[in-house]
Coordinates of C-alpha atoms and ligand atoms in Angstrom, one line a residue:
M87 CA 4.5 -61.2 -51.3
G88 CA 6.3 -59.2 -54.3
V89 CA 8.3 -56.1 -53.7
H90 CA 6.0 -52.8 -53.4
L91 CA 7.0 -50.5 -56.0
E92 CA 6.4 -46.9 -56.1
F93 CA 3.7 -46.0 -58.4
K94 CA 4.0 -42.5 -59.4
K95 CA 0.7 -40.4 -59.2
H96 CA -0.4 -39.3 -62.8
N97 CA 0.1 -35.5 -62.5
P98 CA -0.3 -33.5 -65.9
I99 CA -0.1 -30.2 -64.1
G100 CA 3.1 -28.1 -64.8
E101 CA 4.8 -24.8 -65.3
E102 CA 2.7 -24.1 -68.4
E103 CA -0.3 -24.1 -66.1
K104 CA 1.2 -22.2 -63.5
A105 CA 2.2 -19.3 -66.0
L106 CA -1.4 -19.1 -67.5
V107 CA -2.9 -19.1 -64.0
N108 CA -0.6 -16.4 -62.7
Q109 CA -1.8 -14.1 -65.9
V110 CA -5.1 -14.6 -64.4
L111 CA -4.5 -13.8 -61.0
D112 CA -2.7 -10.6 -62.1
S113 CA -5.5 -9.4 -64.3
G114 CA -7.8 -9.8 -61.2
K115 CA -10.5 -11.0 -63.3
L116 CA -11.2 -14.4 -62.1
S117 CA -14.3 -14.9 -63.9
Q118 CA -16.0 -12.4 -66.5
F119 CA -19.0 -13.9 -67.0
V120 CA -22.5 -11.8 -66.7
A121 CA -26.1 -13.1 -67.0
E122 CA -26.9 -10.3 -69.6
W123 CA -27.2 -10.6 -73.6
G124 CA -23.9 -9.1 -74.8
P125 CA -20.3 -10.0 -75.1
D126 CA -19.7 -11.0 -71.4
F127 CA -22.8 -13.6 -71.6
L128 CA -20.2 -15.8 -73.1
G129 CA -17.4 -15.6 -70.6
G130 CA -14.1 -14.1 -70.1
N131 CA -10.6 -14.3 -72.6
F132 CA -9.4 -17.7 -71.2
V133 CA -13.2 -19.4 -71.1
R134 CA -13.2 -18.1 -75.0
K135 CA -9.6 -19.3 -75.9
L136 CA -10.6 -22.8 -74.4
E137 CA -13.5 -23.1 -76.2
S138 CA -12.0 -22.0 -79.5
D139 CA -9.1 -24.2 -79.0
F140 CA -11.6 -27.2 -78.3
Q141 CA -13.4 -26.4 -81.4
D142 CA -10.1 -26.5 -83.2
F143 CA -9.0 -29.8 -81.6
F144 CA -12.1 -31.8 -82.0
S145 CA -12.9 -30.1 -85.2
V146 CA -16.3 -29.3 -84.0
K147 CA -18.4 -26.3 -84.5
H148 CA -19.2 -25.4 -80.8
A149 CA -17.2 -26.3 -77.7
I150 CA -18.8 -25.1 -74.4
S151 CA -17.5 -24.8 -71.1
Y152 CA -19.2 -25.7 -67.8
N153 CA -18.0 -26.1 -64.2
S154 CA -18.1 -29.8 -64.5
W155 CA -19.4 -32.3 -67.2
T156 CA -22.2 -33.0 -64.8
S157 CA -23.3 -29.8 -65.5
G158 CA -22.6 -30.1 -69.2
L159 CA -24.8 -33.4 -69.3
I160 CA -27.5 -31.7 -67.5
A161 CA -27.6 -28.7 -70.0
A162 CA -27.6 -31.2 -73.0
V163 CA -30.5 -32.9 -71.8
G164 CA -32.3 -29.9 -71.1
A165 CA -31.2 -28.2 -74.6
I166 CA -32.8 -30.9 -76.7
G167 CA -36.2 -29.8 -75.1
I168 CA -36.7 -32.7 -72.8
E169 CA -40.3 -32.9 -71.3
P170 CA -41.1 -34.2 -67.8
G171 CA -41.8 -37.7 -67.9
D172 CA -39.7 -38.5 -71.3
E173 CA -37.9 -41.5 -71.4
V174 CA -34.4 -41.3 -72.1
I175 CA -32.6 -44.6 -72.7
V176 CA -29.2 -44.7 -71.0
T177 CA -26.5 -47.5 -70.2
P178 CA -26.1 -48.6 -66.5
W179 CA -22.3 -49.1 -66.9
T180 CA -21.2 -45.8 -66.3
M181 CA -20.9 -43.0 -63.7
S182 CA -24.1 -42.0 -61.9
A183 CA -24.0 -38.7 -63.5
S184 CA -25.0 -39.9 -66.8
A185 CA -28.3 -41.0 -65.6
M186 CA -29.0 -38.1 -62.8
A187 CA -28.7 -35.6 -65.9
I188 CA -31.9 -37.2 -67.1
L189 CA -33.5 -37.1 -63.7
H190 CA -32.9 -33.6 -63.1
W191 CA -35.2 -32.7 -65.8
N192 CA -37.8 -34.9 -64.0
A193 CA -37.8 -37.3 -67.3
I194 CA -37.3 -41.1 -66.6
P195 CA -34.0 -43.0 -67.3
V196 CA -34.6 -46.4 -69.2
F197 CA -31.5 -48.7 -69.2
A198 CA -30.4 -50.7 -72.0
D199 CA -28.1 -53.8 -71.6
I200 CA -24.2 -53.4 -73.2
D201 CA -22.1 -55.1 -75.2
E202 CA -20.3 -57.7 -73.6
R203 CA -16.9 -56.9 -75.4
T204 CA -16.7 -53.0 -75.5
F205 CA -18.8 -52.4 -72.4
C206 CA -20.6 -49.7 -74.3
I207 CA -24.6 -49.3 -74.9
D208 CA -25.9 -52.2 -77.0
P209 CA -27.8 -51.1 -80.0
E210 CA -30.0 -53.8 -80.3
S211 CA -31.0 -53.3 -76.7
V212 CA -31.8 -50.0 -77.0
L213 CA -34.0 -50.7 -80.1
S214 CA -35.8 -53.0 -77.8
K215 CA -36.4 -50.5 -75.2
I216 CA -38.0 -47.9 -77.5
T217 CA -41.6 -46.7 -76.5
E218 CA -43.8 -43.7 -77.7
R219 CA -42.3 -42.0 -74.9
T220 CA -38.7 -42.4 -76.0
K221 CA -37.1 -38.8 -76.5
A222 CA -33.5 -39.7 -76.6
I223 CA -30.6 -42.0 -76.3
L224 CA -27.7 -41.2 -73.8
S225 CA -24.6 -43.2 -74.9
V226 CA -21.4 -43.4 -72.9
D227 CA -18.1 -44.1 -74.4
V228 CA -16.7 -46.0 -71.4
M229 CA -13.4 -46.7 -70.4
G230 CA -11.9 -45.1 -73.3
Q231 CA -13.5 -45.9 -76.4
S232 CA -16.5 -44.9 -78.5
A233 CA -19.8 -46.6 -78.7
N234 CA -21.4 -47.8 -81.9
T235 CA -22.6 -44.3 -83.0
E236 CA -23.6 -45.0 -86.5
K237 CA -26.1 -47.6 -85.5
L238 CA -27.4 -45.3 -82.6
M239 CA -27.6 -42.3 -84.9
E240 CA -29.7 -44.6 -87.5
I241 CA -32.2 -45.7 -84.8
A242 CA -32.5 -42.0 -83.7
E243 CA -33.0 -40.9 -87.3
K244 CA -35.7 -43.8 -87.3
Y245 CA -37.5 -42.8 -84.4
G246 CA -37.0 -39.3 -84.4
L247 CA -34.6 -39.2 -81.0
K248 CA -31.9 -37.0 -80.2
V249 CA -28.4 -38.9 -79.1
I250 CA -26.2 -37.5 -76.5
S251 CA -22.5 -38.9 -76.1
D252 CA -21.1 -38.9 -72.8
T253 CA -17.6 -39.1 -73.7
A254 CA -15.9 -38.2 -70.2
Q255 CA -13.7 -41.3 -70.4
A256 CA -12.5 -41.0 -73.8
P257 CA -11.3 -37.8 -75.1
G258 CA -9.1 -38.1 -78.1
A259 CA -10.3 -41.6 -79.1
M260 CA -11.4 -42.0 -82.7
R261 CA -14.1 -43.5 -84.4
N262 CA -13.5 -44.1 -88.3
G263 CA -11.3 -41.2 -88.3
K264 CA -13.4 -39.0 -86.3
F265 CA -13.5 -37.8 -82.5
A266 CA -15.8 -39.6 -80.2
G267 CA -18.1 -37.3 -78.7
T268 CA -18.5 -35.5 -82.0
L269 CA -20.5 -38.0 -83.8
T270 CA -24.0 -37.4 -82.3
H271 CA -26.0 -34.4 -81.8
M272 CA -24.0 -33.5 -78.5
G273 CA -21.3 -35.1 -76.7
G274 CA -18.6 -33.8 -74.2
Y275 CA -15.8 -34.4 -72.2
S276 CA -15.3 -34.1 -68.1
L277 CA -12.2 -32.0 -66.9
N278 CA -12.4 -33.5 -63.6
Y279 CA -9.1 -34.2 -61.7
H280 CA -9.7 -38.0 -61.9
K281 CA -9.8 -38.0 -66.1
H282 CA -6.7 -38.0 -68.7
I283 CA -6.4 -33.9 -68.6
H284 CA -8.0 -31.8 -65.7
T285 CA -8.7 -28.3 -64.4
G286 CA -9.6 -29.8 -61.2
E287 CA -13.2 -29.3 -61.9
G288 CA -14.8 -28.6 -65.7
G289 CA -16.5 -30.0 -68.6
I290 CA -16.7 -29.3 -72.3
L291 CA -20.0 -29.8 -74.5
V292 CA -19.6 -30.2 -78.0
T293 CA -21.9 -30.0 -80.8
N294 CA -22.3 -28.9 -84.7
D295 CA -26.0 -27.7 -84.0
D296 CA -26.2 -24.2 -83.6
D297 CA -29.7 -24.3 -82.0
L298 CA -28.7 -26.8 -79.6
A299 CA -25.4 -24.6 -79.0
L300 CA -27.4 -21.6 -78.0
R301 CA -29.6 -23.5 -75.6
A302 CA -27.0 -25.1 -73.9
R303 CA -24.8 -21.6 -73.7
M304 CA -28.3 -20.2 -72.2
I305 CA -29.0 -23.0 -69.4
R306 CA -25.1 -22.8 -68.6
N307 CA -25.8 -18.9 -67.3
H308 CA -29.4 -18.1 -66.3
A309 CA -31.2 -18.5 -69.2
E310 CA -34.3 -17.1 -67.8
S311 CA -33.1 -13.8 -67.6
I312 CA -31.4 -13.7 -71.2
V313 CA -34.5 -15.2 -73.3
G314 CA -36.2 -11.8 -73.7
D315 CA -33.1 -9.5 -74.7
A316 CA -31.9 -12.3 -77.1
K317 CA -35.3 -12.9 -78.6
V318 CA -35.6 -16.7 -78.0
S319 CA -38.9 -17.9 -78.5
N320 CA -38.4 -21.4 -77.6
L321 CA -38.7 -21.2 -73.7
S322 CA -38.5 -24.8 -73.2
N323 CA -36.3 -25.6 -69.9
M324 CA -34.8 -22.0 -70.3
V325 CA -34.7 -22.4 -66.7
G326 CA -31.0 -21.4 -66.1
F327 CA -28.3 -22.5 -63.7
N328 CA -24.9 -21.0 -62.8
F329 CA -22.8 -23.6 -64.4
R330 CA -20.0 -21.3 -65.7
M331 CA -16.1 -22.1 -65.4
T332 CA -14.0 -19.7 -63.8
E333 CA -10.9 -17.9 -65.7
I334 CA -8.6 -20.0 -63.5
E335 CA -9.9 -23.2 -64.4
A336 CA -10.1 -22.4 -68.2
A337 CA -6.6 -21.2 -68.1
I338 CA -5.3 -24.7 -67.0
G339 CA -7.4 -26.1 -69.6
V340 CA -5.7 -24.1 -72.4
A341 CA -2.5 -25.6 -71.2
Q342 CA -3.9 -29.0 -70.6
L343 CA -5.5 -29.5 -73.9
K344 CA -2.1 -29.4 -75.5
K345 CA -1.1 -32.2 -73.4
L346 CA -3.6 -34.6 -74.3
K347 CA -2.1 -36.2 -77.5
P348 CA 1.3 -36.6 -75.7
I349 CA -0.8 -38.3 -72.7
L350 CA -2.4 -40.7 -75.2
K351 CA 0.7 -41.5 -76.8
I352 CA 2.4 -42.7 -73.4
R353 CA -0.8 -44.7 -72.5
E354 CA -0.8 -46.2 -75.8
S355 CA 2.7 -47.4 -75.6
D356 CA 2.3 -48.7 -71.9
I357 CA -0.7 -50.9 -72.9
K358 CA 1.2 -52.1 -76.1
Y359 CA 4.0 -53.2 -73.3
L360 CA 1.6 -54.7 -70.9
E361 CA -0.4 -56.8 -73.7
S362 CA 2.8 -58.1 -75.1
R363 CA 2.7 -60.0 -71.5
L364 CA -0.6 -60.5 -70.7
S365 CA -2.0 -61.7 -73.9
K366 CA 0.1 -64.7 -73.4
L367 CA -1.9 -65.6 -70.3
P368 CA -5.0 -68.5 -70.9
G369 CA -8.3 -67.3 -70.2
L370 CA -7.5 -63.7 -69.8
L371 CA -9.4 -61.5 -72.1
L372 CA -8.1 -58.4 -72.6
P373 CA -10.0 -55.2 -73.6
Y374 CA -11.7 -55.7 -77.2
V375 CA -11.2 -52.6 -79.3
D376 CA -13.9 -52.3 -81.9
Q377 CA -12.3 -52.3 -85.5
N378 CA -13.7 -48.9 -86.1
N379 CA -12.3 -47.3 -82.8
T380 CA -8.8 -46.1 -81.1
H381 CA -8.9 -46.6 -77.2
V382 CA -7.6 -44.3 -74.8
Y383 CA -7.6 -46.5 -72.0
Y384 CA -9.3 -44.7 -68.9
T385 CA -9.3 -47.8 -67.4
Y386 CA -8.0 -51.2 -68.4
G387 CA -11.2 -53.4 -68.4
M388 CA -10.2 -57.4 -68.5
R389 CA -12.4 -60.3 -68.4
V390 CA -11.8 -64.0 -67.2
N391 CA -13.0 -66.7 -69.6
L392 CA -14.7 -69.1 -66.9
N393 CA -14.8 -71.9 -69.5
I394 CA -11.0 -71.8 -69.0
I395 CA -10.2 -70.5 -65.9
K396 CA -11.7 -72.2 -62.6
N397 CA -11.1 -69.5 -60.1
S398 CA -13.4 -66.9 -59.5
K399 CA -12.4 -63.2 -60.5
H400 CA -12.6 -62.4 -56.8
E401 CA -9.9 -64.8 -56.0
I402 CA -7.8 -63.8 -58.9
V403 CA -7.8 -60.0 -57.9
E404 CA -7.3 -60.8 -54.3
K405 CA -4.0 -62.9 -55.4
L406 CA -3.0 -59.9 -57.8
T407 CA -3.7 -57.3 -55.0
N408 CA -1.6 -59.3 -52.4
K409 CA 1.4 -59.6 -55.0
G410 CA 1.3 -55.9 -54.8
V411 CA -0.9 -54.7 -58.1
P412 CA -2.3 -51.2 -57.3
N413 CA -5.7 -50.3 -58.4
L414 CA -7.7 -53.4 -59.3
A415 CA -11.3 -53.5 -58.7
T416 CA -14.1 -56.4 -59.7
K417 CA -16.9 -53.7 -59.5
F418 CA -18.4 -51.2 -61.9
P419 CA -21.5 -49.3 -61.6
N420 CA -24.7 -51.1 -62.4
L421 CA -26.8 -47.9 -62.1
H422 CA -30.2 -49.5 -62.0
L423 CA -29.4 -51.2 -59.0
L424 CA -28.6 -47.8 -57.0
P425 CA -31.3 -47.2 -54.3
I426 CA -32.7 -44.3 -56.3
F427 CA -33.9 -46.7 -58.9
Q428 CA -34.8 -49.8 -56.5
E429 CA -36.9 -47.6 -54.7
K430 CA -37.6 -45.1 -57.2
I431 CA -37.3 -42.3 -54.6
A432 CA -35.4 -39.2 -56.0
F433 CA -37.4 -35.8 -55.5
G434 CA -39.2 -35.7 -52.5
N435 CA -40.5 -39.2 -50.8
K436 CA -43.1 -40.1 -53.0
G437 CA -41.9 -41.5 -56.0
F438 CA -41.6 -38.2 -58.2
P439 CA -40.8 -38.3 -61.3
W440 CA -42.2 -41.8 -61.7
T441 CA -45.6 -40.8 -60.5
L442 CA -46.2 -38.3 -63.2
P443 CA -49.3 -38.7 -65.4
G444 CA -48.4 -40.9 -68.6
V445 CA -45.5 -42.5 -66.9
R446 CA -45.2 -46.3 -67.7
K447 CA -46.0 -48.0 -64.5
E448 CA -44.1 -51.1 -65.7
I449 CA -40.9 -49.3 -66.1
S450 CA -38.4 -51.7 -64.1
Y451 CA -35.1 -51.7 -62.5
K452 CA -34.9 -55.1 -61.0
K453 CA -32.1 -57.1 -61.1
G454 CA -32.2 -59.0 -64.3
I455 CA -33.2 -56.2 -66.7
C456 CA -29.7 -56.0 -68.1
P457 CA -28.0 -59.5 -67.9
V458 CA -24.9 -58.7 -69.8
S459 CA -23.9 -55.9 -67.4
E460 CA -25.0 -57.5 -64.1
N461 CA -22.8 -61.0 -65.4
L462 CA -19.9 -58.9 -66.2
V463 CA -19.9 -57.4 -62.6
D464 CA -20.9 -60.6 -60.7
N465 CA -18.6 -63.1 -62.5
T466 CA -16.4 -62.2 -65.3
F467 CA -15.2 -58.5 -65.2
F468 CA -12.4 -56.8 -63.2
Q469 CA -10.3 -53.6 -64.1
F470 CA -6.9 -52.2 -63.5
Y471 CA -7.6 -48.6 -63.1
I472 CA -4.6 -47.1 -65.1
N473 CA -5.3 -43.3 -65.1
D474 CA -4.2 -43.0 -61.6
F475 CA -0.5 -43.5 -62.9
D476 CA 2.3 -42.2 -64.8
L477 CA 3.9 -45.7 -65.1
S478 CA 7.6 -46.6 -65.4
L479 CA 8.7 -49.3 -67.7
E480 CA 9.7 -51.2 -64.0
N481 CA 6.1 -50.5 -62.7
L482 CA 4.8 -52.2 -66.2
D483 CA 7.2 -55.1 -65.6
F484 CA 6.0 -55.7 -62.2
I485 CA 2.3 -55.5 -62.8
A486 CA 2.9 -58.1 -65.8
R487 CA 5.3 -60.0 -63.6
C488 CA 2.7 -60.3 -60.8
F489 CA 0.0 -61.5 -63.4
E490 CA 2.2 -64.3 -64.8
E491 CA 3.1 -65.3 -61.1
V492 CA -0.8 -65.5 -60.2
W493 CA -1.6 -67.1 -63.7
S494 CA 1.0 -70.0 -62.6
T495 CA -1.2 -70.9 -59.5
L496 CA -4.6 -70.8 -61.3
D497 CA -6.7 -73.7 -62.1
I498 CA -6.7 -73.6 -65.7
R499 CA -8.5 -76.2 -67.9
Q500 CA -7.6 -76.0 -71.5
Ligands
LIG1118 C1 -16.3 -38.3 -64.8 C2 -17.5 -38.6 -65.3 C3 -18.8 -37.7 -65.4 C4 -18.8 -36.3 -64.7 O1 -17.8 -35.5 -65.0 P1 -17.6 -34.2 -64.0 O2 -16.8 -33.8 -64.8 O3 -16.7 -35.1 -62.8 O4 -18.8 -34.0 -63.5 C5 -19.7 -38.3 -66.3 N1 -19.6 -39.4 -67.0 C6 -18.6 -40.5 -67.1 C7 -18.8 -41.5 -67.7 C8 -17.5 -40.1 -66.4 O5 -16.6 -40.4 -66.4

């Protein structure tokens, strides 16, 4: 057993946040949203400041805040005018909210497989899943780097689809010099406690499309009671929610956004140090970064090359954990295998929305539909959930040493 070091919890909250929150508390206005067409339809000072800061930072025309990114995703899917029974192609290798945002409009998630190296949705697999009912692609910039958005947009153009990017795990990641999340019709970021920067709960949707932005703002704030005064003629999905962010969260977000770049810089140098050691270990495949991308390492996803290493990934992770490496996991969600899809029971108990007229009976969620993502979870993938910690050099050295010691005990055939 190694020495168990203290790993300090990642905590980006400090004096800057406290000062701004106190301003909100002193004002007494903890939210300024009103569900009426007028200035306060867009929220209070800090909500608008946060949105305008995000617009500037991400060089995007519209940034729209939500009480969570799950809410933002639901608003995005509604805004594109999804019809009940429409198919949306999505990756299984993500947090469940990516697929639930589709189901919440009674549309049908269809899972495409992922690229084995980037873990993002595979455009070739997307192509093979397109049918007459396909309306959109929901792509996830998973673990910290962008999906192949040029290819997805090319497919979308050809088939008349919309593309939504779930960039919850990759705020600040670049693709070809532009921010992940801003490269498709709509995208967005989570401000949940577990993400790089956070407001406790919260999310920001981004888009360069005026019409989609207006619709996404409507859905955020009781759309049905606004559309008359706003003279909105397209009533599709103008079924409103209260997805509004409070002024307190927005104030925290204003301070948090300023910290994103410094946080990413530290993450980058931590990874550089770790990789200077881990890259020497035979059969350990480190995260592959697409040549057009920068990676912000929400989680550090590795693979075991089973042609070289004869031990199972489970055995390796157990050995590393016993030595004291925290936060390792062999799992990642394969959403199609969740009971909701296996049983096709979502709303009520009779199979809705898969029972809607026109929904293809052959849509399958059986094990085997996404062989790459399934093989990763079953056999080759494991991860170090790095975002939980503010790592010291001592922590990094300790982790690298544990890997080196475990590797010296493995059955390696070169
Ligand atoms: C965290 C996360 C979400 C949900 O964001 P919330 O703000 O927690 O609702 C959605 N998708 C992905 C990929 C995530 O990691």
